[in-house]
Coordinates of C-alpha atoms and ligand atoms in Angstrom, one line a residue:
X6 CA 125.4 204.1 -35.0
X7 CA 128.0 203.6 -32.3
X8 CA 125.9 204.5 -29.5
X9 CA 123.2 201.9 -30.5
X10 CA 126.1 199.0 -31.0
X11 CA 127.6 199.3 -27.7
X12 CA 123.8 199.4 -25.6
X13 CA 123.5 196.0 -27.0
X14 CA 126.7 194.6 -26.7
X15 CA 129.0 195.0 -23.5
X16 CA 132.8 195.4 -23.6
X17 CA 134.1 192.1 -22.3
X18 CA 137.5 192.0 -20.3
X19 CA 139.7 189.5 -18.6
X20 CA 142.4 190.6 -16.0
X21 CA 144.7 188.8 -15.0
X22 CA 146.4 189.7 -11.4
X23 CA 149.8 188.7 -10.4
X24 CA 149.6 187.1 -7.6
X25 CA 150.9 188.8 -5.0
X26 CA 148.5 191.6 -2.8
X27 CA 150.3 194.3 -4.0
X28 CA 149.6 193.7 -7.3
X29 CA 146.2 192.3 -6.9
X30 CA 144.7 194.8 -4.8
X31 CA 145.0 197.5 -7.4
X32 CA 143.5 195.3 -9.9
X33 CA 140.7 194.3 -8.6
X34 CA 139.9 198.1 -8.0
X35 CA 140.7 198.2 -11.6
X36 CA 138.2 195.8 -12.7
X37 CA 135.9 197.2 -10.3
X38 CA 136.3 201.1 -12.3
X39 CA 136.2 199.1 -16.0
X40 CA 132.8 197.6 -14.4
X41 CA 131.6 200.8 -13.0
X42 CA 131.9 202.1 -16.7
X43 CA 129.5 199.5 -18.1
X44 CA 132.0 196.8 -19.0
X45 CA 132.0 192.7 -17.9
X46 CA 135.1 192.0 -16.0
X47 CA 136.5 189.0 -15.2
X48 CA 139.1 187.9 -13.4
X49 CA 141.2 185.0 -13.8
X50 CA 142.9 183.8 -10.4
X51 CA 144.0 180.5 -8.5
X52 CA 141.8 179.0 -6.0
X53 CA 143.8 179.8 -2.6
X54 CA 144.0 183.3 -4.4
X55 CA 140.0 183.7 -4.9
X56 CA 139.1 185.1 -1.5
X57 CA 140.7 188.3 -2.1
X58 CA 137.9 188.3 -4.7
X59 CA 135.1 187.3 -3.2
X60 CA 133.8 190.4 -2.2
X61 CA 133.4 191.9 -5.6
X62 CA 132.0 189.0 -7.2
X63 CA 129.2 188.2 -4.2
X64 CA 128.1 192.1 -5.7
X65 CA 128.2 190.7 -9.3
X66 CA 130.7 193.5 -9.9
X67 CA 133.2 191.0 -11.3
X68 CA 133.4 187.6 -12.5
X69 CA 135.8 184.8 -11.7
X70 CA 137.4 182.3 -13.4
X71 CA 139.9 179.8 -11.8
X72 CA 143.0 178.5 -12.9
X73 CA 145.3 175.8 -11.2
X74 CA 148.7 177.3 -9.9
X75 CA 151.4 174.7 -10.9
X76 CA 152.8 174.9 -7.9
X77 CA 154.4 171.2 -7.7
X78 CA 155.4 171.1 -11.0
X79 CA 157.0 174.5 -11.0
X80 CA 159.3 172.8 -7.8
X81 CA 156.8 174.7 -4.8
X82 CA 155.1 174.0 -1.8
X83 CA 151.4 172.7 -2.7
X84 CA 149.4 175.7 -1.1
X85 CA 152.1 178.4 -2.2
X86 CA 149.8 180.6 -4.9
X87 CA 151.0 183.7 -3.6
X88 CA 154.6 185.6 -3.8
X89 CA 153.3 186.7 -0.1
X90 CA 154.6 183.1 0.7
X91 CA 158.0 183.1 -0.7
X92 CA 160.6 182.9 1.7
X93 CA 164.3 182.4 -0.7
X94 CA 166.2 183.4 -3.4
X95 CA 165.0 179.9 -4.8
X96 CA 161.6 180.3 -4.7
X97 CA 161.5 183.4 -6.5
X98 CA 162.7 181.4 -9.5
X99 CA 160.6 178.7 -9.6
X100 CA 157.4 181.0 -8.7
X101 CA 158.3 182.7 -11.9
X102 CA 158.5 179.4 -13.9
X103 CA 155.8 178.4 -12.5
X104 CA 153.9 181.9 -13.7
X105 CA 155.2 181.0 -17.1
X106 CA 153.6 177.1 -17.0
X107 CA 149.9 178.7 -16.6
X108 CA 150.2 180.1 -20.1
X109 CA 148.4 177.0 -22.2
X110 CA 146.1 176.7 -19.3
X111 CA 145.6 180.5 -19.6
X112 CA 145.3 180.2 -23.3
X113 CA 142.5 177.2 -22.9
X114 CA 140.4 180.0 -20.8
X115 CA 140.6 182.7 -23.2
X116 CA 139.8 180.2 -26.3
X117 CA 136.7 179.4 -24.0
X118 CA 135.0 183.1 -22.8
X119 CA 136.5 185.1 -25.9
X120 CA 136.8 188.4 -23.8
X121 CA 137.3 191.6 -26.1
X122 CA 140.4 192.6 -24.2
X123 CA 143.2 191.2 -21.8
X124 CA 144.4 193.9 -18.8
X125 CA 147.8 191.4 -17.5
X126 CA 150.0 192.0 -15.2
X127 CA 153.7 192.8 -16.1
X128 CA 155.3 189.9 -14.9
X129 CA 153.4 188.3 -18.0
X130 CA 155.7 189.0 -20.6
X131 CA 154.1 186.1 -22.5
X132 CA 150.1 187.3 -22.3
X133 CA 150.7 189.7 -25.2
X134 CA 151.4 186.8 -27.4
X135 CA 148.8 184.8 -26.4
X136 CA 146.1 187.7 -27.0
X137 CA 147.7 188.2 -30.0
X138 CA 146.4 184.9 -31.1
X139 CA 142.8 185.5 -30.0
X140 CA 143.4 189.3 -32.5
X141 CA 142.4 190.9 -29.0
X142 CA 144.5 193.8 -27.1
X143 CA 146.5 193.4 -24.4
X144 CA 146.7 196.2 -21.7
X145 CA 150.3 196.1 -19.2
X146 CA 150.0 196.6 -15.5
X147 CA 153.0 197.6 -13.9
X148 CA 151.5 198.6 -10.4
X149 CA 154.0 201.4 -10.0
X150 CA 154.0 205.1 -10.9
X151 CA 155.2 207.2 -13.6
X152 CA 158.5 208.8 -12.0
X153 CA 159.2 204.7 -11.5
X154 CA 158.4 203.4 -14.7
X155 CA 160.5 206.3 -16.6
X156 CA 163.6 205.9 -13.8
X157 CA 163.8 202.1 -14.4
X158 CA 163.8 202.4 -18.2
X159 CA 166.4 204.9 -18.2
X160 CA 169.1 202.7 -15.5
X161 CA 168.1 199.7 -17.9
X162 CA 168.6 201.6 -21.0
X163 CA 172.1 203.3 -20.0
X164 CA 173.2 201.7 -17.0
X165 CA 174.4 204.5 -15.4
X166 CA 175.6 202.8 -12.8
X167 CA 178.0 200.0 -14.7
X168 CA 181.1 201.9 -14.3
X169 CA 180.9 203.4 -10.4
X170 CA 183.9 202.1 -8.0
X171 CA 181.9 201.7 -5.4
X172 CA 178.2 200.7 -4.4
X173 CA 178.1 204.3 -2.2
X174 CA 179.1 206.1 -5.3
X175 CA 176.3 208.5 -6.7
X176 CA 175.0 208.3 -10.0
X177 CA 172.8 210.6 -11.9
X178 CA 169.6 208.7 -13.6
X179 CA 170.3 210.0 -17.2
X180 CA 167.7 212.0 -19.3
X181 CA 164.8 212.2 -16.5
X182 CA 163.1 215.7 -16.3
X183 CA 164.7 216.1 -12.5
X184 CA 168.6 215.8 -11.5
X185 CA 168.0 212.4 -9.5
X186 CA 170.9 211.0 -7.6
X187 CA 171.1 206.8 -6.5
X188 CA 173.9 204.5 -5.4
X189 CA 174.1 201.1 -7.0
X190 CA 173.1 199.6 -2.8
X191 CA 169.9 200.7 -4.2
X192 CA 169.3 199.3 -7.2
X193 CA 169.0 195.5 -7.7
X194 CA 172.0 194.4 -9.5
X195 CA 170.2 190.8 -10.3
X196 CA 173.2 188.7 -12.1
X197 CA 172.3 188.6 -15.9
X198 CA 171.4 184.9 -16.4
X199 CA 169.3 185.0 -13.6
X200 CA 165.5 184.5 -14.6
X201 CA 164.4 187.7 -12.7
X202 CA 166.5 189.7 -14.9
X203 CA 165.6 187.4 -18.0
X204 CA 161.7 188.3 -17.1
X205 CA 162.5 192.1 -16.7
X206 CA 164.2 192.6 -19.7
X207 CA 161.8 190.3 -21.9
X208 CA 158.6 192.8 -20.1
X209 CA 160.3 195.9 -21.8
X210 CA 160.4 194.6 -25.1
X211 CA 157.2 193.0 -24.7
X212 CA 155.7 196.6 -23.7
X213 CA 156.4 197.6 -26.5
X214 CA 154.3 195.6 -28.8
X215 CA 151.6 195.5 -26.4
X216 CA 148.3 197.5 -27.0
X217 CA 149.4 200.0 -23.7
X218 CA 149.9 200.3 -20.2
X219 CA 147.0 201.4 -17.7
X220 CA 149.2 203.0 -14.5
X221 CA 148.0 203.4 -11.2
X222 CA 148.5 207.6 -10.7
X223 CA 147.4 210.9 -11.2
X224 CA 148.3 213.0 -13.8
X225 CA 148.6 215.9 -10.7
X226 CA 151.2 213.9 -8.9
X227 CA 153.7 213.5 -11.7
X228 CA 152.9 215.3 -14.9
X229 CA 156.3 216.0 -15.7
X230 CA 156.7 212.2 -15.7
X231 CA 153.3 211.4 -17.5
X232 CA 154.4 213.2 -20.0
X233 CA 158.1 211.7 -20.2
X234 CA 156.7 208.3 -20.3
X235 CA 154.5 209.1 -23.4
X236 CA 156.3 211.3 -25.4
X237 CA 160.4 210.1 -24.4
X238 CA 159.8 206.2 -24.0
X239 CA 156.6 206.2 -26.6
X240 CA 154.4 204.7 -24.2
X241 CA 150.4 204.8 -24.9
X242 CA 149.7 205.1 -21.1
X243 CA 146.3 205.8 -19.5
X244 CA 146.7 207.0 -16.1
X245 CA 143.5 206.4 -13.7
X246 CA 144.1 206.5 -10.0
X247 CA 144.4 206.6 -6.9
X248 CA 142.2 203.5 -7.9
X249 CA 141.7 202.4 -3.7
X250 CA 138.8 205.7 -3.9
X251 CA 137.1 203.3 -5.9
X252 CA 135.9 201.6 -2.7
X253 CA 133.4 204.1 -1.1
X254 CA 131.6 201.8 1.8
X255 CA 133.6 200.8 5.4
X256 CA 133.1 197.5 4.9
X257 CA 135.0 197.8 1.5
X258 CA 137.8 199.4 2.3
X259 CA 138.2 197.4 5.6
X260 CA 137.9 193.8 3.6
X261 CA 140.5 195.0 0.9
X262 CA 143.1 192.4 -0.1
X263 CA 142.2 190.6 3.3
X264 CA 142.2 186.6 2.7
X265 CA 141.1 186.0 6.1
X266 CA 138.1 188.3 7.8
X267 CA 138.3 189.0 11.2
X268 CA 136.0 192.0 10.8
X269 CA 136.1 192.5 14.3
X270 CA 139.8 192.8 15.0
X271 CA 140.1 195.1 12.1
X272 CA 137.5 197.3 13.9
X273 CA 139.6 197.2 17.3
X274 CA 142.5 199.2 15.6
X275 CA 139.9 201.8 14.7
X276 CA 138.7 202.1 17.7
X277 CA 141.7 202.9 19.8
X278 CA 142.2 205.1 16.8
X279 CA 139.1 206.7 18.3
X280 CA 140.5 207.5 21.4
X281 CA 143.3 209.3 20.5
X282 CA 143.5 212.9 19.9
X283 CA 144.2 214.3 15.5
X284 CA 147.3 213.5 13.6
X285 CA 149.0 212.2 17.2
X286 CA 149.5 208.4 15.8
X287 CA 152.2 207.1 13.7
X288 CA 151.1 204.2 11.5
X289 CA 154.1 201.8 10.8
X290 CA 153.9 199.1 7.8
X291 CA 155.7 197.6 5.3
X292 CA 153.3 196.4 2.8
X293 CA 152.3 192.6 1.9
X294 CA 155.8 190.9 1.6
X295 CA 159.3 192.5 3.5
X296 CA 159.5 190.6 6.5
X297 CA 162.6 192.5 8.9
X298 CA 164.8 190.6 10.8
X299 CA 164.4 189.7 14.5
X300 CA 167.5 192.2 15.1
X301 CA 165.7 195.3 13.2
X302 CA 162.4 194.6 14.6
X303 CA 164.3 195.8 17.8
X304 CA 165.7 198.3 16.3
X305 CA 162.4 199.6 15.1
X306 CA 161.0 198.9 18.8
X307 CA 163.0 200.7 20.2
X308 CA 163.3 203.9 18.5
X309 CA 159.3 204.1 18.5
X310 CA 159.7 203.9 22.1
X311 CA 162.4 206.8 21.7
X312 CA 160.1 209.1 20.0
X313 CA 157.1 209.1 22.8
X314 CA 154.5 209.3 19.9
X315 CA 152.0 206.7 19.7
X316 CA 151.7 204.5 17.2
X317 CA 150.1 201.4 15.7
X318 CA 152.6 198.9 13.7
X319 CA 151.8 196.3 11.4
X320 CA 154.2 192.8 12.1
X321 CA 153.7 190.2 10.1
X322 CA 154.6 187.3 13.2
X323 CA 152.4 184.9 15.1
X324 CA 152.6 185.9 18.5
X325 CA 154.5 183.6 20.9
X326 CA 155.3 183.6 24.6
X327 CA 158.1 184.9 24.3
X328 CA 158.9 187.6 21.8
X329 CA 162.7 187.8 20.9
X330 CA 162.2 190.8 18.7
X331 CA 160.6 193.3 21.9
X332 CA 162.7 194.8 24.4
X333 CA 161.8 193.7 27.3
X334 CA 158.7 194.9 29.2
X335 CA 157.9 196.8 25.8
X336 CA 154.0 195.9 25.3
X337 CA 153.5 196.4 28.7
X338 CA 155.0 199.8 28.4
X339 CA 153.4 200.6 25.6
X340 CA 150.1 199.7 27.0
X341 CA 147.5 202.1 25.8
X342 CA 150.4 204.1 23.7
X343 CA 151.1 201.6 20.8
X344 CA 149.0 198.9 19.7
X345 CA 150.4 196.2 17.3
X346 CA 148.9 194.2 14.5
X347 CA 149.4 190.9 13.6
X348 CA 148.7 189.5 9.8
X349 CA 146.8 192.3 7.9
X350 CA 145.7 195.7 8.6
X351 CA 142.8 197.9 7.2
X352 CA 145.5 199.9 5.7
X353 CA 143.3 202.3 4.0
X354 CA 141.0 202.8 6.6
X355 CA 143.6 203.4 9.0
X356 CA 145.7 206.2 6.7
X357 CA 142.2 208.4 6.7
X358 CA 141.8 208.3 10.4
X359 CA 142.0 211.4 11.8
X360 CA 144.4 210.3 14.5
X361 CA 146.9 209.5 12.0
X362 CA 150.2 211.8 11.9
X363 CA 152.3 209.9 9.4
X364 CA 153.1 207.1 8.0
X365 CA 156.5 204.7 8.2
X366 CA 156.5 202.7 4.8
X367 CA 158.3 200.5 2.7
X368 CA 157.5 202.5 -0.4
X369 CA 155.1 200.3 -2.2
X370 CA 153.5 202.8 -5.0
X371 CA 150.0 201.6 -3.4
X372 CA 150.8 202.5 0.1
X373 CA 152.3 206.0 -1.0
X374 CA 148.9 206.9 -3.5
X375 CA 147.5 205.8 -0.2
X376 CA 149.2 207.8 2.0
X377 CA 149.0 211.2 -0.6
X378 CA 145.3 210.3 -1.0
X379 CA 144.5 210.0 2.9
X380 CA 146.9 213.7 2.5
X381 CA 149.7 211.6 5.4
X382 CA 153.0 212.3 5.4
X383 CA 155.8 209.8 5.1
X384 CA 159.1 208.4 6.6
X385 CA 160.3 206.5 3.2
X386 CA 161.8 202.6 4.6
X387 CA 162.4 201.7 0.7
X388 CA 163.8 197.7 0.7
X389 CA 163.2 196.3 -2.9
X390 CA 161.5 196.7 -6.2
X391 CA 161.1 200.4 -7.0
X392 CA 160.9 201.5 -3.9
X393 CA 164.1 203.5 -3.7
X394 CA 162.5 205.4 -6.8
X395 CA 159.1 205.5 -5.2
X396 CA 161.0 207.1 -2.1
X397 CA 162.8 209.9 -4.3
X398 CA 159.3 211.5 -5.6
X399 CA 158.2 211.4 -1.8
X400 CA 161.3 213.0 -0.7
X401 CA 163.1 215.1 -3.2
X402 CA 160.3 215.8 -6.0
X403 CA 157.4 216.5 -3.7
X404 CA 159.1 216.6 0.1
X405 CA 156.0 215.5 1.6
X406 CA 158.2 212.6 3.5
X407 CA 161.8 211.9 5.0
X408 CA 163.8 209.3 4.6
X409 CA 165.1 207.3 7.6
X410 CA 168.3 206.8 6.0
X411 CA 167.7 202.9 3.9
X412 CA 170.7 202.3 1.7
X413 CA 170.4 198.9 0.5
X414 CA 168.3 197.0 -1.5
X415 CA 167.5 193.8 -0.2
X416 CA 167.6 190.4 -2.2
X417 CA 165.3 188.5 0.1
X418 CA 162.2 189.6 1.0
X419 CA 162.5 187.6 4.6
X420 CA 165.2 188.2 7.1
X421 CA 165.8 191.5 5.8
X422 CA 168.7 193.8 7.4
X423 CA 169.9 190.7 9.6
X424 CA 173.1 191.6 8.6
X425 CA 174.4 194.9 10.7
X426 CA 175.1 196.2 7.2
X427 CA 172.0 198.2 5.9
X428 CA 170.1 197.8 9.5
X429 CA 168.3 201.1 10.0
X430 CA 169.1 202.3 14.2
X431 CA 166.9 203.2 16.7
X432 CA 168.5 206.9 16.5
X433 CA 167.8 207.1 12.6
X434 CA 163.8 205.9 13.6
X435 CA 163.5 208.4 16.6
X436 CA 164.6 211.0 14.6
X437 CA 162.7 210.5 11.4
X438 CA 159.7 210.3 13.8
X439 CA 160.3 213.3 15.4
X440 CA 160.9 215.3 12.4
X441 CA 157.6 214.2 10.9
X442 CA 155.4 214.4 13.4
X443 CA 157.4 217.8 15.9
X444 CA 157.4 221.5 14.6
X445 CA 157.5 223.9 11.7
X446 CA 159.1 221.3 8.9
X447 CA 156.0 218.7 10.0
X448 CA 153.0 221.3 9.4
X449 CA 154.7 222.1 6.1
X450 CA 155.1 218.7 5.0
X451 CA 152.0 218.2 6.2
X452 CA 150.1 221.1 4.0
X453 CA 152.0 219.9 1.1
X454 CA 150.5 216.1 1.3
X455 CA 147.0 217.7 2.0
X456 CA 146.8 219.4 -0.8
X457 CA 148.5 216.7 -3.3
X458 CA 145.6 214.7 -1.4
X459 CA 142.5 217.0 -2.7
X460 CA 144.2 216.7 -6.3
X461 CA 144.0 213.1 -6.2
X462 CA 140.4 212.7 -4.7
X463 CA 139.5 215.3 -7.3
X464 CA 141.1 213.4 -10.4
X465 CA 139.0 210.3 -9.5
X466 CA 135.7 212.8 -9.5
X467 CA 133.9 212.9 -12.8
X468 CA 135.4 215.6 -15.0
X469 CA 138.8 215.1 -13.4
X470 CA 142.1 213.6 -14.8
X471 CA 141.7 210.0 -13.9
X472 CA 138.0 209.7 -14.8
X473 CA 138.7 211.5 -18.0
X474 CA 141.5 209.1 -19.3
X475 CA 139.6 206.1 -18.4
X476 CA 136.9 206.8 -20.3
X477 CA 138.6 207.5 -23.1
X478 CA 140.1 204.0 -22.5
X479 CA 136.8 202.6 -22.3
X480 CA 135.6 204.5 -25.5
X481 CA 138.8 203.3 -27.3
X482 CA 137.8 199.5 -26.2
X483 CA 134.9 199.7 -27.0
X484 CA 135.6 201.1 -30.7
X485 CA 138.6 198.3 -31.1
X486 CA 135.9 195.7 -30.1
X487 CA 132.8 196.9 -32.1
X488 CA 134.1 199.2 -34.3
X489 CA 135.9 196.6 -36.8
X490 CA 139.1 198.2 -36.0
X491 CA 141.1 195.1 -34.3
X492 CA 143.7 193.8 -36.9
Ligands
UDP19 N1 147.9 196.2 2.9 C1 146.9 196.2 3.8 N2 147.1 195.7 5.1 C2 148.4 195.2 5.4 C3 149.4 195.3 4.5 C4 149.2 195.8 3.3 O1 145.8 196.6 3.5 O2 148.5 194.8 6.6 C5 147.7 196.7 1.6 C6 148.0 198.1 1.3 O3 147.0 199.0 1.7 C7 148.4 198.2 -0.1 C8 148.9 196.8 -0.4 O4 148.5 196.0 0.7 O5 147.2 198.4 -0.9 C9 150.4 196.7 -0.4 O6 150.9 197.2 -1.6 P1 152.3 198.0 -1.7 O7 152.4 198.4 -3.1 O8 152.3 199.1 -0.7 O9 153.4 197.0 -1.2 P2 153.7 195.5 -1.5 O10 152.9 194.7 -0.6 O11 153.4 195.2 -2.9 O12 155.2 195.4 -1.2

């Protein structure tokens, strides 16, 4: 019998994270849920990469298995493992060959364990070939939501946008359940030779023959979507977040995707948090990689000032002597009324303070299924990736966010809006702020957020959505792996 197969042998599974925090955080929750369902998990990551790991695998929730990043040969800095670290155009490219030299190494490590099933991220087009040759499944991770997924298949399928006279010019994506507008500012128009756009086009044919794709959502937050994906683009998709509820304890939740632990600094923020009175604090981040511009650092200053809410805001800058970026006197000003972090934040912990009004983002999906699980409401700062998709579902689909008005996608992830074109003012901040956190609009956005909120902590819950479609992913692995039904 089935049953009596799979209590003596355990589903086996190898992930493999991009390496970049926003990709790797959600995996490791991931492989943390597959584990929590009785499989082995391993994950394969580089050794300056590991201590995002480490507190998962001291619990002996996950394994680890290390590979060498080839960052010299690929043309990199020796110690740059992460896309957290890449500061050019240039670097992008040769991080990308060099996630495309690991692949015999890769292949080595999977000829060695034997796993039962491969969970890779999308950037590695080539990982459904290689489990291919081991006759095992290989599962896609995109890290980004429904509404995203189907919105960039259909501008890559009909490039809507090919025959506009202007980058202002509005478009309609074609075929998507909702009328959604875009200009081509937003979109990246990557030149076709480029290895980016080689990579992205090669993942969507590569989708296709792959086993399926496990996406971070809930079926309550975009079921029109869900569905689209399946039944429109023929996806097998199993969708099983928010997956960041998989982390239950403080200390969890505060060390998540933190390489270096200063427990006690992380603690700090909460505790002003504690001081201040319910939904009166504006959080204000931009995820793992945009760094802004000295010139819209001021900008962003500045109109927080404007606003007179309090706030706490997440810069990823050493402090110095002398900080070009404030206006003068600022952080004495703002003494008591705005607190700012350096590095990393406990982003998660932060979002479910009580103190917590709303939330300034960049529009990474995991900082918006953050934001709808903590029930926060949004100003939407999309810069790159999918995040002018990602900011359309928060605004348009489900208004439980404004936008502050970000037009232009932005090729570098450092230095962004230095140019005056695309810089977001201080009058667009102060009145985004205000707006979201000031009268009747802010308690209905609010009350929208909360309840989107209770469906997501309730689709995690045994018996709800999530829970449901990953066990039937775990019963379907299981089958394929003992059942005799792999090809
Ligand atoms: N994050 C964090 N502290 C920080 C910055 C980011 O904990 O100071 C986490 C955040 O909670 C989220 C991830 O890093 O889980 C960022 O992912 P997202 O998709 O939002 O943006 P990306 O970094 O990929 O641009």
């Amino acid at each position: 019998m089935a049953m009596e197969t799979k209590s003596c042998q355990q589903l086996h599974i190898f992930f493999l994270p991009f390496m970049a925090r926003g990709h790797s955080i959600p995996l490791t929750d991931i492989a943390k849920l597959f584990s929590s369902h009785g499989a082995r998990c391993t994950i394969v990551t580089t050794p300056l990469n590991a201590p995002l790991f480490s507190k998962a695998t001291q619990r002996g929730e996950i394994e680890l298995v290390l590979i060498k990043f080839p960052s010299a040969e690929a043309g990199l800095p020796q110690d740059c493992e992460s896309a957290d670290l890449i500061t050019t155009q240039d670097m992008l490219g040769k991080f990308v060959k060099a996630t495309f030299l690991i692949e015999p190494h890769f292949e080595k490590i999977l000829d060695e364990h034997r796993p039962h099933c491969l969970v890779a991220d999308a950037f590695f087009t080539w990982a459904t070939d290689v489990a291919a040759k081991f006759r095992i499944p290989r599962l896609y991770f995109h890290g980004t939501g429904f509404f995203a997924l189907c919105a960039s298949l259909s501008v890559m399928m009909y490039q809507p946008h090919s025959n506009l006279s202007s980058d202002s010019e509005s478009f309609v994506i074609p075929n998507l359940p909702d009328e959604i507008k875009m200009t081509r500012s937003q979109l990246p128009v990557f030149p076709d030779e480029s290895e980016f756009m080689k990579m992205l086009k090669a993942s969507i044919e590569i989708e296709e023959r792959s086993y399926g794709v496990i996406v971070n959502s809930f079926y309550e937050l975009e079921p029109a979507y869900a569905n689209h994906y399946r039944k429109v683009f023929g996806r097998k998709a199993w969708h099983i977040g928010p997956v960041s509820f998989c982390n239950k304890a403080i200390e969890d939740k505060a060390e998540r995707g933190s390489i270096k632990s200063s427990t006690a600094e992380k603690h700090e923020c909460l505790k002003w948090l504690d001081s201040k009175k319910p939904r009166s604090v504006v959080y204000v981040s931009f995820g793992s990689m945009v760094r802004f511009a000295d010139s819209q650092l001021l900008e962003i200053a500045t109109g927080l000032e404007a606003s007179g809410q309090d706030f706490i805001w997440v810069v990823k800058k050493e402090k110095k002597e002398v900080e070009e970026w404030l206006p003068e006197g600022f952080e004495k000003r703002m003494d008591g009324k705005g607190l700012i972090i350096r590095d990393w934040a406990p982003q998660v912990l932060i979002l479910e303070h009580e103190a917590i009004g709303a939330f300034v983002t960049h529009c990474g999906w995991n900082s918006i299924l953050e934001a709808v699980s903590a029930g926060v409401p949004m100003i939407t700062w999309p810069v790159f990736g999918e995040q002018f998709y990602n900011e359309k579902l928060v605004t348009e689909i489900h208004r439980i966010g404004v936008p502050v008005g970000s037009e232009k996608w932005a090729f570098s992830f450092v230095d962004v809006n230095a140019e005056t074109e695309g810089r977001v003012r201080r009058e667009a901040i102060e009145e985004a702020v205000t707006r979201i956190m000031v009268g009747d609009e802010a308690v209905e956005t609010r009350s929208r957020v909360k309840e989107l909120g209770e469906n997501a902590r309730r689709a995690v819950e045994e018996g709800g959505s999530s829970f449901l479609d990953l066990s039937a992913l775990v019963g379907e692995l299981n089958d394929l792996a003992f059942g005799g039904l792999v090809e």
